[in-house]
Amino acid sequence: MINVSNDYKTNVYAPIREFVAKITFMLNGESTEYDDEWITYLDIVEEMDTLSDTLPSNQLTVTLDNTTGEFNFLNLANMQRIIASRPTIQVEMGLVISDTDTEWLPMGLFYLTDWKSDTGAMTVTLTANDNLLMLDNISFPATTVTNLYDLAVAIFQNAGITNYSIDSSLKKISCAGTTVAYNSRNLLQNIGIAAQCAVYQDRNGIMTIKPYETLEESNMYSTYPGLSGLYASSNTYSRVNNGDGMKYLSLDNMYEIPEITLEKSIYQLVVNIYTGTSYTSKTYINSATDGQNGISFTIDNPLITSTSLADKVASWYLNESNYNAVCKVDWRQNPCLECADVVLAEDGMGSEKQTRIYKQEFTYQGYLTGNTESRGGI
């Protein structure tokens, strides 16, 4: 969760509130700010996977007024090079505190992937994504690095990414390098699984690889979706507090009762353990399911090169996957909440659920709405 002022906390869930938005568009070395006078529609989808099953790319869609012809890209020099130069779009949303005070929050740094002049040429729609989409198109050559930290650094450097944060725990996990070229995004996914970490780009544009070892302390204890296995001895953690109300999703701020879905559990997990290009397989049974009516899943990751690492990955993966109650909330939204935050959500049945956010959408059209998807225990 992004730190916010007390004034923000007082106003964000008020019956009447006002949000504003702005983007900073950098093209050909020139930075220009566009505010509500230009923005007619803005939508941000941010998503992460704490299990690194996938590496989803955050996406921005923004529609701007073009009655002045400001965004007629056909008039620009080197038109064919615009997308290739990766123009950046920095997005901020602000909560109006008073006539003279607006509290701004970062909403992400995006790279232009599509520029469309809409029908009638009165508006233009820009689509942009984070670095993960670019990494999907960059090949990483064979390397002889010996630990996952150095491998992640090499991937970012090969892609020209200098703004990154990698947890030091990856230095303790050895690897045998890579013998062939890999897709950079897929290789980062393998690193995330082998290191039991999430891989994502944060709101400030920093590529991040980190585990979730601790959460906020409280006198109440409960079971919620957090790391286990390598980083903890059990599934019981200190219950997350409500963050002065910021981490509490109440029915008062929802447009309808949350949709809660119980997904199938993984009852059997197979992990391939590599030696060079060959591998052996080890099977793990999820004792929590007490049956076989679930999913059988295989982790085929060339960075898993020892039985001890396979055991840690399997323990982490099975424990984390047991939190399979998916909660979908359509509500007023709060930009200070981020993916991976653990929140308390009213379920419409008289109780609260602890659940970790994995996907959010923020839709702005002069006012803010959106939805939040999260996973938690029952």
mmCIF file of C-alpha atoms in Angstrom:
data_model
loop_
_atom_site.group_PDB
_atom_site.id
_atom_site.type_symbol
_atom_site.label_atom_id
_atom_site.label_comp_id
_atom_site.label_asym_id
_atom_site.label_seq_id
_atom_site.Cartn_x
_atom_site.Cartn_y
_atom_site.Cartn_z
ATOM 1 C CA MET A 1 0.000 0.000 0.000
ATOM 2 C CA ILE A 2 1.225 3.474 -0.849
ATOM 3 C CA ASN A 3 1.645 5.708 2.194
ATOM 4 C CA VAL A 4 -0.964 8.462 2.256
ATOM 5 C CA SER A 5 -1.819 11.389 4.521
ATOM 6 C CA ASN A 6 -4.543 11.495 7.144
ATOM 7 C CA ASP A 7 -6.459 13.905 4.914
ATOM 8 C CA TYR A 8 -6.440 11.282 2.169
ATOM 9 C CA LYS A 9 -7.719 8.632 4.586
ATOM 10 C CA THR A 10 -10.523 10.939 5.674
ATOM 11 C CA ASN A 11 -11.655 11.801 2.155
ATOM 12 C CA VAL A 12 -11.104 8.730 -0.055
ATOM 13 C CA TYR A 13 -14.196 6.853 1.179
ATOM 14 C CA ALA A 14 -16.325 9.930 1.808
ATOM 15 C CA PRO A 15 -19.833 9.850 0.257
ATOM 16 C CA ILE A 16 -18.798 12.699 -2.037
ATOM 17 C CA ARG A 17 -15.206 12.719 -3.278
ATOM 18 C CA GLU A 18 -13.325 14.065 -6.275
ATOM 19 C CA PHE A 19 -10.473 12.429 -8.156
ATOM 20 C CA VAL A 20 -8.466 14.018 -10.945
ATOM 21 C CA ALA A 21 -5.896 12.476 -13.279
ATOM 22 C CA LYS A 22 -2.897 13.491 -15.336
ATOM 23 C CA ILE A 23 -0.358 11.852 -17.586
ATOM 24 C CA THR A 24 3.173 12.877 -18.485
ATOM 25 C CA PHE A 25 3.918 11.882 -22.069
ATOM 26 C CA MET A 26 7.577 11.822 -23.100
ATOM 27 C CA LEU A 27 8.189 11.689 -26.846
ATOM 28 C CA ASN A 28 11.491 12.376 -28.614
ATOM 29 C CA GLY A 29 13.019 13.681 -25.391
ATOM 30 C CA GLU A 30 10.223 16.204 -24.789
ATOM 31 C CA SER A 31 7.965 15.816 -21.756
ATOM 32 C CA THR A 32 4.391 17.166 -21.845
ATOM 33 C CA GLU A 33 1.745 16.981 -19.138
ATOM 34 C CA TYR A 34 -1.915 16.422 -19.987
ATOM 35 C CA ASP A 35 -4.610 16.789 -17.332
ATOM 36 C CA ASP A 36 -8.394 16.477 -17.111
ATOM 37 C CA GLU A 37 -8.869 19.030 -19.869
ATOM 38 C CA TRP A 38 -7.357 16.465 -22.250
ATOM 39 C CA ILE A 39 -8.243 13.098 -20.694
ATOM 40 C CA THR A 40 -11.680 11.781 -21.656
ATOM 41 C CA TYR A 41 -11.091 8.173 -20.575
ATOM 42 C CA LEU A 42 -8.355 6.347 -18.691
ATOM 43 C CA ASP A 43 -8.130 2.683 -17.755
ATOM 44 C CA ILE A 44 -5.316 0.869 -15.941
ATOM 45 C CA VAL A 45 -5.138 -2.887 -15.423
ATOM 46 C CA GLU A 46 -2.398 -3.970 -13.036
ATOM 47 C CA GLU A 47 -1.808 -7.612 -12.245
ATOM 48 C CA MET A 48 0.766 -9.846 -10.615
ATOM 49 C CA ASP A 49 1.077 -13.532 -9.800
ATOM 50 C CA THR A 50 2.756 -14.346 -6.494
ATOM 51 C CA LEU A 51 3.294 -17.907 -7.753
ATOM 52 C CA SER A 52 4.759 -16.691 -11.066
ATOM 53 C CA ASP A 53 2.462 -19.032 -13.005
ATOM 54 C CA THR A 54 2.406 -16.208 -15.509
ATOM 55 C CA LEU A 55 4.075 -12.819 -15.751
ATOM 56 C CA PRO A 56 1.170 -10.548 -16.702
ATOM 57 C CA SER A 57 1.968 -7.141 -18.172
ATOM 58 C CA ASN A 58 0.215 -4.075 -16.731
ATOM 59 C CA GLN A 59 -1.658 -2.082 -19.363
ATOM 60 C CA LEU A 60 -2.790 1.511 -19.765
ATOM 61 C CA THR A 61 -5.480 2.738 -22.156
ATOM 62 C CA VAL A 62 -6.007 6.499 -22.308
ATOM 63 C CA THR A 63 -8.202 8.507 -24.670
ATOM 64 C CA LEU A 64 -7.282 12.165 -25.180
ATOM 65 C CA ASP A 65 -9.081 15.098 -26.771
ATOM 66 C CA ASN A 66 -7.593 15.760 -30.209
ATOM 67 C CA THR A 67 -9.748 18.605 -31.497
ATOM 68 C CA THR A 68 -6.616 20.767 -31.723
ATOM 69 C CA GLY A 69 -4.713 18.158 -33.760
ATOM 70 C CA GLU A 70 -2.128 17.838 -30.961
ATOM 71 C CA PHE A 71 -1.901 14.076 -31.464
ATOM 72 C CA ASN A 72 -1.901 13.779 -35.253
ATOM 73 C CA PHE A 73 1.024 11.361 -35.454
ATOM 74 C CA LEU A 74 0.963 11.443 -39.256
ATOM 75 C CA ASN A 75 2.409 14.947 -39.022
ATOM 76 C CA LEU A 76 5.356 13.850 -36.879
ATOM 77 C CA ALA A 77 8.851 13.355 -38.278
ATOM 78 C CA ASN A 78 10.195 9.775 -38.222
ATOM 79 C CA MET A 79 6.657 8.490 -37.810
ATOM 80 C CA GLN A 80 7.740 4.879 -38.340
ATOM 81 C CA ARG A 81 10.155 5.129 -35.408
ATOM 82 C CA ILE A 82 7.713 6.453 -32.810
ATOM 83 C CA ILE A 83 6.637 3.119 -31.285
ATOM 84 C CA ALA A 84 10.155 1.662 -31.580
ATOM 85 C CA SER A 85 11.557 4.551 -29.522
ATOM 86 C CA ARG A 86 9.311 3.486 -26.610
ATOM 87 C CA PRO A 87 7.736 6.809 -25.577
ATOM 88 C CA THR A 88 6.832 6.744 -21.890
ATOM 89 C CA ILE A 89 3.577 7.638 -20.176
ATOM 90 C CA GLN A 90 3.661 8.334 -16.438
ATOM 91 C CA VAL A 91 0.196 8.256 -14.860
ATOM 92 C CA GLU A 92 -0.895 9.916 -11.628
ATOM 93 C CA MET A 93 -4.248 10.173 -9.886
ATOM 94 C CA GLY A 94 -5.036 12.834 -7.342
ATOM 95 C CA LEU A 95 -7.610 13.024 -4.567
ATOM 96 C CA VAL A 96 -8.855 16.574 -4.161
ATOM 97 C CA ILE A 97 -8.510 17.465 -0.481
ATOM 98 C CA SER A 98 -9.524 21.118 -0.799
ATOM 99 C CA ASP A 99 -9.710 23.891 -3.386
ATOM 100 C CA THR A 100 -5.965 24.387 -3.039
ATOM 101 C CA ASP A 101 -4.728 20.898 -2.150
ATOM 102 C CA THR A 102 -4.658 17.686 -4.202
ATOM 103 C CA GLU A 103 -2.810 14.551 -3.051
ATOM 104 C CA TRP A 104 -1.224 12.794 -6.047
ATOM 105 C CA LEU A 105 -0.420 9.080 -6.192
ATOM 106 C CA PRO A 106 1.688 7.251 -8.819
ATOM 107 C CA MET A 107 -0.298 4.825 -10.960
ATOM 108 C CA GLY A 108 2.478 3.406 -13.124
ATOM 109 C CA LEU A 109 5.089 3.992 -15.785
ATOM 110 C CA PHE A 110 4.096 2.643 -19.201
ATOM 111 C CA TYR A 111 5.665 2.370 -22.646
ATOM 112 C CA LEU A 112 3.623 3.202 -25.738
ATOM 113 C CA THR A 113 2.620 0.155 -27.788
ATOM 114 C CA ASP A 114 -0.242 1.510 -29.904
ATOM 115 C CA TRP A 115 -1.342 4.979 -31.058
ATOM 116 C CA LYS A 116 -4.756 5.183 -32.733
ATOM 117 C CA SER A 117 -6.614 8.138 -34.180
ATOM 118 C CA ASP A 118 -10.256 7.414 -33.364
ATOM 119 C CA THR A 119 -13.143 7.683 -35.808
ATOM 120 C CA GLY A 120 -13.737 11.326 -36.663
ATOM 121 C CA ALA A 121 -10.239 12.279 -35.464
ATOM 122 C CA MET A 122 -11.723 14.111 -32.469
ATOM 123 C CA THR A 123 -9.926 11.867 -29.982
ATOM 124 C CA VAL A 124 -6.837 9.674 -29.943
ATOM 125 C CA THR A 125 -6.360 6.489 -27.940
ATOM 126 C CA LEU A 126 -2.963 5.494 -26.591
ATOM 127 C CA THR A 127 -2.241 1.965 -25.371
ATOM 128 C CA ALA A 128 0.867 1.293 -23.287
ATOM 129 C CA ASN A 129 2.341 -1.569 -21.263
ATOM 130 C CA ASP A 130 5.075 -2.117 -18.734
ATOM 131 C CA ASN A 131 8.519 -3.631 -19.370
ATOM 132 C CA LEU A 132 7.305 -7.237 -19.220
ATOM 133 C CA LEU A 133 5.735 -6.945 -22.652
ATOM 134 C CA MET A 134 9.048 -5.745 -24.106
ATOM 135 C CA LEU A 135 10.933 -8.563 -22.369
ATOM 136 C CA ASP A 136 8.707 -11.040 -24.192
ATOM 137 C CA ASN A 137 10.390 -9.942 -27.433
ATOM 138 C CA ILE A 138 14.005 -10.000 -26.226
ATOM 139 C CA SER A 139 16.165 -13.107 -26.441
ATOM 140 C CA PHE A 140 18.614 -13.788 -23.626
ATOM 141 C CA PRO A 141 21.793 -15.638 -24.698
ATOM 142 C CA ALA A 142 23.427 -18.582 -22.947
ATOM 143 C CA THR A 143 25.334 -17.602 -19.817
ATOM 144 C CA THR A 144 27.573 -19.119 -17.136
ATOM 145 C CA VAL A 145 26.279 -17.181 -14.090
ATOM 146 C CA THR A 146 26.093 -19.275 -10.934
ATOM 147 C CA ASN A 147 23.189 -17.835 -8.921
ATOM 148 C CA LEU A 148 19.699 -16.521 -9.586
ATOM 149 C CA TYR A 149 20.509 -12.965 -8.498
ATOM 150 C CA ASP A 150 23.251 -12.575 -11.095
ATOM 151 C CA LEU A 151 21.056 -14.238 -13.703
ATOM 152 C CA ALA A 152 18.254 -11.715 -13.088
ATOM 153 C CA VAL A 153 20.719 -8.818 -13.273
ATOM 154 C CA ALA A 154 22.083 -10.160 -16.565
ATOM 155 C CA ILE A 155 18.567 -10.381 -18.032
ATOM 156 C CA PHE A 156 17.779 -6.777 -17.129
ATOM 157 C CA GLN A 157 21.113 -5.512 -18.400
ATOM 158 C CA ASN A 158 20.681 -7.388 -21.667
ATOM 159 C CA ALA A 159 17.307 -5.670 -22.102
ATOM 160 C CA GLY A 160 18.693 -2.228 -21.254
ATOM 161 C CA ILE A 161 16.720 -2.017 -17.996
ATOM 162 C CA THR A 162 18.631 -0.192 -15.255
ATOM 163 C CA ASN A 163 15.831 0.428 -12.754
ATOM 164 C CA TYR A 164 15.352 -2.824 -10.833
ATOM 165 C CA SER A 165 15.197 -4.256 -7.321
ATOM 166 C CA ILE A 166 16.123 -7.890 -6.661
ATOM 167 C CA ASP A 167 15.841 -9.511 -3.243
ATOM 168 C CA SER A 168 19.211 -10.592 -1.848
ATOM 169 C CA SER A 169 17.852 -14.082 -1.076
ATOM 170 C CA LEU A 170 18.372 -14.948 -4.764
ATOM 171 C CA LYS A 171 22.143 -14.836 -4.218
ATOM 172 C CA LYS A 172 21.819 -17.974 -2.073
ATOM 173 C CA ILE A 173 20.155 -20.020 -4.804
ATOM 174 C CA SER A 174 22.711 -21.487 -7.176
ATOM 175 C CA CYS A 175 22.146 -22.300 -10.815
ATOM 176 C CA ALA A 176 24.182 -23.831 -13.616
ATOM 177 C CA GLY A 177 23.665 -20.948 -16.010
ATOM 178 C CA THR A 178 21.859 -21.504 -19.295
ATOM 179 C CA THR A 179 23.069 -23.487 -22.285
ATOM 180 C CA VAL A 180 20.703 -22.061 -24.898
ATOM 181 C CA ALA A 181 19.013 -18.747 -25.625
ATOM 182 C CA TYR A 182 15.766 -18.065 -23.764
ATOM 183 C CA ASN A 183 12.872 -15.672 -24.041
ATOM 184 C CA SER A 184 13.666 -13.076 -21.346
ATOM 185 C CA ARG A 185 10.150 -12.968 -19.943
ATOM 186 C CA ASN A 186 9.942 -16.767 -19.685
ATOM 187 C CA LEU A 187 13.339 -16.939 -18.014
ATOM 188 C CA LEU A 188 12.272 -14.355 -15.423
ATOM 189 C CA GLN A 189 9.214 -16.499 -14.772
ATOM 190 C CA ASN A 190 11.488 -19.487 -14.140
ATOM 191 C CA ILE A 191 13.568 -17.376 -11.744
ATOM 192 C CA GLY A 192 10.418 -16.362 -9.866
ATOM 193 C CA ILE A 193 9.357 -19.978 -9.375
ATOM 194 C CA ALA A 194 12.821 -21.269 -8.447
ATOM 195 C CA ALA A 195 13.312 -18.390 -5.969
ATOM 196 C CA GLN A 196 9.723 -18.567 -4.664
ATOM 197 C CA CYS A 197 9.280 -14.903 -5.559
ATOM 198 C CA ALA A 198 6.905 -12.627 -7.399
ATOM 199 C CA VAL A 199 8.191 -10.798 -10.486
ATOM 200 C CA TYR A 200 6.530 -7.527 -11.462
ATOM 201 C CA GLN A 201 7.013 -3.834 -12.284
ATOM 202 C CA ASP A 202 5.948 -1.491 -9.496
ATOM 203 C CA ARG A 203 4.118 1.827 -9.728
ATOM 204 C CA ASN A 204 7.386 3.737 -10.119
ATOM 205 C CA GLY A 205 8.575 1.617 -13.029
ATOM 206 C CA ILE A 206 11.012 -0.496 -10.979
ATOM 207 C CA MET A 207 11.313 -4.125 -12.072
ATOM 208 C CA THR A 208 11.002 -6.084 -8.841
ATOM 209 C CA ILE A 209 11.728 -9.652 -7.757
ATOM 210 C CA LYS A 210 10.837 -10.347 -4.132
ATOM 211 C CA PRO A 211 9.250 -12.851 -1.755
ATOM 212 C CA TYR A 212 6.577 -11.965 0.797
ATOM 213 C CA GLU A 213 8.129 -12.936 4.092
ATOM 214 C CA THR A 214 6.316 -10.789 6.642
ATOM 215 C CA LEU A 215 3.191 -8.707 6.954
ATOM 216 C CA GLU A 216 1.905 -6.254 9.517
ATOM 217 C CA GLU A 217 1.898 -7.426 13.103
ATOM 218 C CA SER A 218 -1.308 -7.680 15.093
ATOM 219 C CA ASN A 219 -2.554 -9.365 18.232
ATOM 220 C CA MET A 220 -4.939 -11.449 16.163
ATOM 221 C CA TYR A 221 -3.675 -14.444 14.234
ATOM 222 C CA SER A 222 -5.219 -16.125 11.262
ATOM 223 C CA THR A 223 -4.433 -18.122 8.163
ATOM 224 C CA TYR A 224 -4.024 -16.064 5.035
ATOM 225 C CA PRO A 225 -2.155 -16.314 1.715
ATOM 226 C CA GLY A 226 1.446 -15.682 2.568
ATOM 227 C CA LEU A 227 4.727 -17.419 1.942
ATOM 228 C CA SER A 228 5.458 -20.666 3.694
ATOM 229 C CA GLY A 229 7.974 -23.436 3.303
ATOM 230 C CA LEU A 230 11.269 -21.666 2.699
ATOM 231 C CA TYR A 231 10.404 -18.462 4.563
ATOM 232 C CA ALA A 232 8.116 -19.555 7.371
ATOM 233 C CA SER A 233 7.467 -22.590 9.494
ATOM 234 C CA SER A 234 3.674 -22.679 9.234
ATOM 235 C CA ASN A 235 0.683 -21.076 7.567
ATOM 236 C CA THR A 236 -0.314 -19.044 10.630
ATOM 237 C CA TYR A 237 0.661 -15.391 10.486
ATOM 238 C CA SER A 238 -0.199 -12.203 12.282
ATOM 239 C CA ARG A 239 -3.513 -10.956 10.933
ATOM 240 C CA VAL A 240 -3.244 -7.935 8.682
ATOM 241 C CA ASN A 241 -4.774 -4.794 10.140
ATOM 242 C CA ASN A 242 -7.102 -2.583 8.145
ATOM 243 C CA GLY A 243 -4.466 0.075 7.459
ATOM 244 C CA ASP A 244 -6.525 2.809 9.141
ATOM 245 C CA GLY A 245 -9.392 1.757 6.916
ATOM 246 C CA MET A 246 -7.369 1.761 3.701
ATOM 247 C CA LYS A 247 -7.131 -2.035 3.622
ATOM 248 C CA TYR A 248 -10.785 -2.593 4.438
ATOM 249 C CA LEU A 249 -13.118 -3.245 1.516
ATOM 250 C CA SER A 250 -16.560 -2.617 2.954
ATOM 251 C CA LEU A 251 -19.945 -3.218 1.385
ATOM 252 C CA ASP A 252 -20.575 0.521 1.746
ATOM 253 C CA ASN A 253 -18.054 1.163 -1.037
ATOM 254 C CA MET A 254 -19.127 -1.720 -3.291
ATOM 255 C CA TYR A 255 -21.671 -1.553 -6.101
ATOM 256 C CA GLU A 256 -22.813 -5.128 -5.492
ATOM 257 C CA ILE A 257 -22.119 -8.131 -3.283
ATOM 258 C CA PRO A 258 -18.668 -9.616 -4.043
ATOM 259 C CA GLU A 259 -18.424 -12.650 -6.278
ATOM 260 C CA ILE A 260 -16.515 -15.409 -4.478
ATOM 261 C CA THR A 261 -15.427 -18.511 -6.374
ATOM 262 C CA LEU A 262 -13.809 -21.636 -4.940
ATOM 263 C CA GLU A 263 -11.371 -22.996 -7.505
ATOM 264 C CA LYS A 264 -10.042 -26.556 -7.733
ATOM 265 C CA SER A 265 -6.985 -27.277 -5.640
ATOM 266 C CA ILE A 266 -3.801 -28.912 -6.849
ATOM 267 C CA TYR A 267 -3.805 -32.429 -5.443
ATOM 268 C CA GLN A 268 -0.585 -33.577 -7.136
ATOM 269 C CA LEU A 269 2.484 -31.607 -8.117
ATOM 270 C CA VAL A 270 5.314 -32.973 -10.267
ATOM 271 C CA VAL A 271 8.627 -31.098 -10.260
ATOM 272 C CA ASN A 272 11.295 -31.807 -12.855
ATOM 273 C CA ILE A 273 14.847 -31.695 -11.465
ATOM 274 C CA TYR A 274 17.424 -30.855 -14.119
ATOM 275 C CA THR A 275 20.977 -32.039 -14.638
ATOM 276 C CA GLY A 276 22.157 -30.300 -17.770
ATOM 277 C CA THR A 277 19.494 -30.912 -20.413
ATOM 278 C CA SER A 278 18.129 -34.089 -18.837
ATOM 279 C CA TYR A 279 15.883 -34.328 -15.801
ATOM 280 C CA THR A 280 14.260 -36.623 -13.280
ATOM 281 C CA SER A 281 10.814 -36.051 -11.802
ATOM 282 C CA LYS A 282 9.616 -36.002 -8.231
ATOM 283 C CA THR A 283 5.928 -36.157 -7.288
ATOM 284 C CA TYR A 284 4.399 -34.324 -4.325
ATOM 285 C CA ILE A 285 0.898 -34.909 -2.938
ATOM 286 C CA ASN A 286 -1.120 -32.061 -1.457
ATOM 287 C CA SER A 287 -2.247 -33.469 1.882
ATOM 288 C CA ALA A 288 -4.638 -30.561 2.386
ATOM 289 C CA THR A 289 -7.003 -31.772 -0.358
ATOM 290 C CA ASP A 290 -7.537 -35.250 1.144
ATOM 291 C CA GLY A 291 -8.579 -36.584 -2.252
ATOM 292 C CA GLN A 292 -7.841 -36.610 -5.954
ATOM 293 C CA ASN A 293 -10.628 -34.382 -7.260
ATOM 294 C CA GLY A 294 -8.345 -31.549 -8.222
ATOM 295 C CA ILE A 295 -5.584 -30.589 -10.600
ATOM 296 C CA SER A 296 -2.361 -32.406 -11.358
ATOM 297 C CA PHE A 297 0.323 -29.891 -12.236
ATOM 298 C CA THR A 298 3.929 -30.117 -13.476
ATOM 299 C CA ILE A 299 6.671 -27.543 -12.895
ATOM 300 C CA ASP A 300 9.171 -27.852 -15.733
ATOM 301 C CA ASN A 301 11.876 -25.350 -14.818
ATOM 302 C CA PRO A 302 15.533 -25.829 -15.897
ATOM 303 C CA LEU A 303 16.676 -23.630 -12.993
ATOM 304 C CA ILE A 304 15.581 -26.277 -10.488
ATOM 305 C CA THR A 305 18.737 -28.379 -10.313
ATOM 306 C CA SER A 306 18.591 -30.108 -6.920
ATOM 307 C CA THR A 307 16.161 -32.179 -4.906
ATOM 308 C CA SER A 308 16.426 -29.787 -1.964
ATOM 309 C CA LEU A 309 15.363 -26.843 -4.110
ATOM 310 C CA ALA A 310 12.561 -28.904 -5.657
ATOM 311 C CA ASP A 311 11.292 -29.716 -2.141
ATOM 312 C CA LYS A 312 11.229 -26.022 -1.189
ATOM 313 C CA VAL A 313 9.508 -24.986 -4.397
ATOM 314 C CA ALA A 314 6.890 -27.730 -4.037
ATOM 315 C CA SER A 315 6.163 -26.877 -0.392
ATOM 316 C CA TRP A 316 5.794 -23.176 -1.209
ATOM 317 C CA TYR A 317 3.718 -23.816 -4.313
ATOM 318 C CA LEU A 318 1.283 -26.248 -2.709
ATOM 319 C CA ASN A 319 0.752 -24.143 0.398
ATOM 320 C CA GLU A 320 0.219 -20.982 -1.609
ATOM 321 C CA SER A 321 -2.134 -22.683 -4.071
ATOM 322 C CA ASN A 322 -4.354 -23.916 -1.227
ATOM 323 C CA TYR A 323 -5.700 -20.371 -0.880
ATOM 324 C CA ASN A 324 -8.090 -20.766 -3.771
ATOM 325 C CA ALA A 325 -11.089 -18.662 -2.782
ATOM 326 C CA VAL A 326 -11.162 -15.925 -5.449
ATOM 327 C CA CYS A 327 -12.934 -12.717 -4.472
ATOM 328 C CA LYS A 328 -14.033 -10.211 -7.148
ATOM 329 C CA VAL A 329 -15.187 -6.792 -5.968
ATOM 330 C CA ASP A 330 -16.779 -4.100 -8.133
ATOM 331 C CA TRP A 331 -16.384 -0.907 -6.121
ATOM 332 C CA ARG A 332 -15.353 2.765 -5.922
ATOM 333 C CA GLN A 333 -11.631 1.849 -5.865
ATOM 334 C CA ASN A 334 -8.733 3.289 -3.910
ATOM 335 C CA PRO A 335 -5.498 4.105 -5.804
ATOM 336 C CA CYS A 336 -3.291 3.657 -2.735
ATOM 337 C CA LEU A 337 -3.931 -0.103 -2.791
ATOM 338 C CA GLU A 338 -1.448 -2.173 -4.788
ATOM 339 C CA CYS A 339 -1.252 -5.745 -5.992
ATOM 340 C CA ALA A 340 0.065 -8.065 -3.241
ATOM 341 C CA ASP A 341 -1.624 -6.032 -0.480
ATOM 342 C CA VAL A 342 -3.523 -8.240 1.959
ATOM 343 C CA VAL A 343 -6.901 -6.713 2.697
ATOM 344 C CA LEU A 344 -10.044 -7.463 4.675
ATOM 345 C CA ALA A 345 -13.092 -7.737 2.425
ATOM 346 C CA GLU A 346 -16.702 -8.015 3.530
ATOM 347 C CA ASP A 347 -18.224 -11.008 1.772
ATOM 348 C CA GLY A 348 -21.894 -10.105 2.027
ATOM 349 C CA MET A 349 -22.568 -13.079 4.309
ATOM 350 C CA GLY A 350 -21.802 -11.413 7.596
ATOM 351 C CA SER A 351 -18.071 -12.027 7.746
ATOM 352 C CA GLU A 352 -14.740 -10.624 6.554
ATOM 353 C CA LYS A 353 -12.187 -12.485 4.469
ATOM 354 C CA GLN A 354 -8.447 -11.959 4.483
ATOM 355 C CA THR A 355 -7.374 -11.983 0.876
ATOM 356 C CA ARG A 356 -4.370 -10.913 -1.190
ATOM 357 C CA ILE A 357 -4.913 -8.611 -4.184
ATOM 358 C CA TYR A 358 -3.557 -9.998 -7.449
ATOM 359 C CA LYS A 359 -5.408 -7.907 -10.039
ATOM 360 C CA GLN A 360 -6.914 -4.428 -10.123
ATOM 361 C CA GLU A 361 -8.599 -2.194 -12.667
ATOM 362 C CA PHE A 362 -8.904 1.562 -12.310
ATOM 363 C CA THR A 363 -11.340 3.288 -14.668
ATOM 364 C CA TYR A 364 -11.434 7.084 -14.777
ATOM 365 C CA GLN A 365 -13.947 9.216 -16.692
ATOM 366 C CA GLY A 366 -13.945 12.349 -14.556
ATOM 367 C CA TYR A 367 -14.734 10.029 -11.641
ATOM 368 C CA LEU A 368 -13.056 6.845 -10.427
ATOM 369 C CA THR A 369 -14.461 3.317 -10.343
ATOM 370 C CA GLY A 370 -12.902 -0.120 -10.725
ATOM 371 C CA ASN A 371 -12.652 -3.670 -9.542
ATOM 372 C CA THR A 372 -10.329 -5.741 -7.404
ATOM 373 C CA GLU A 373 -9.595 -9.467 -7.630
ATOM 374 C CA SER A 374 -7.903 -11.285 -4.776
ATOM 375 C CA ARG A 375 -7.173 -14.731 -3.379
ATOM 376 C CA GLY A 376 -7.554 -15.907 0.185
ATOM 377 C CA GLY A 377 -8.466 -18.670 2.564
ATOM 378 C CA ILE A 378 -12.010 -19.738 3.378
#
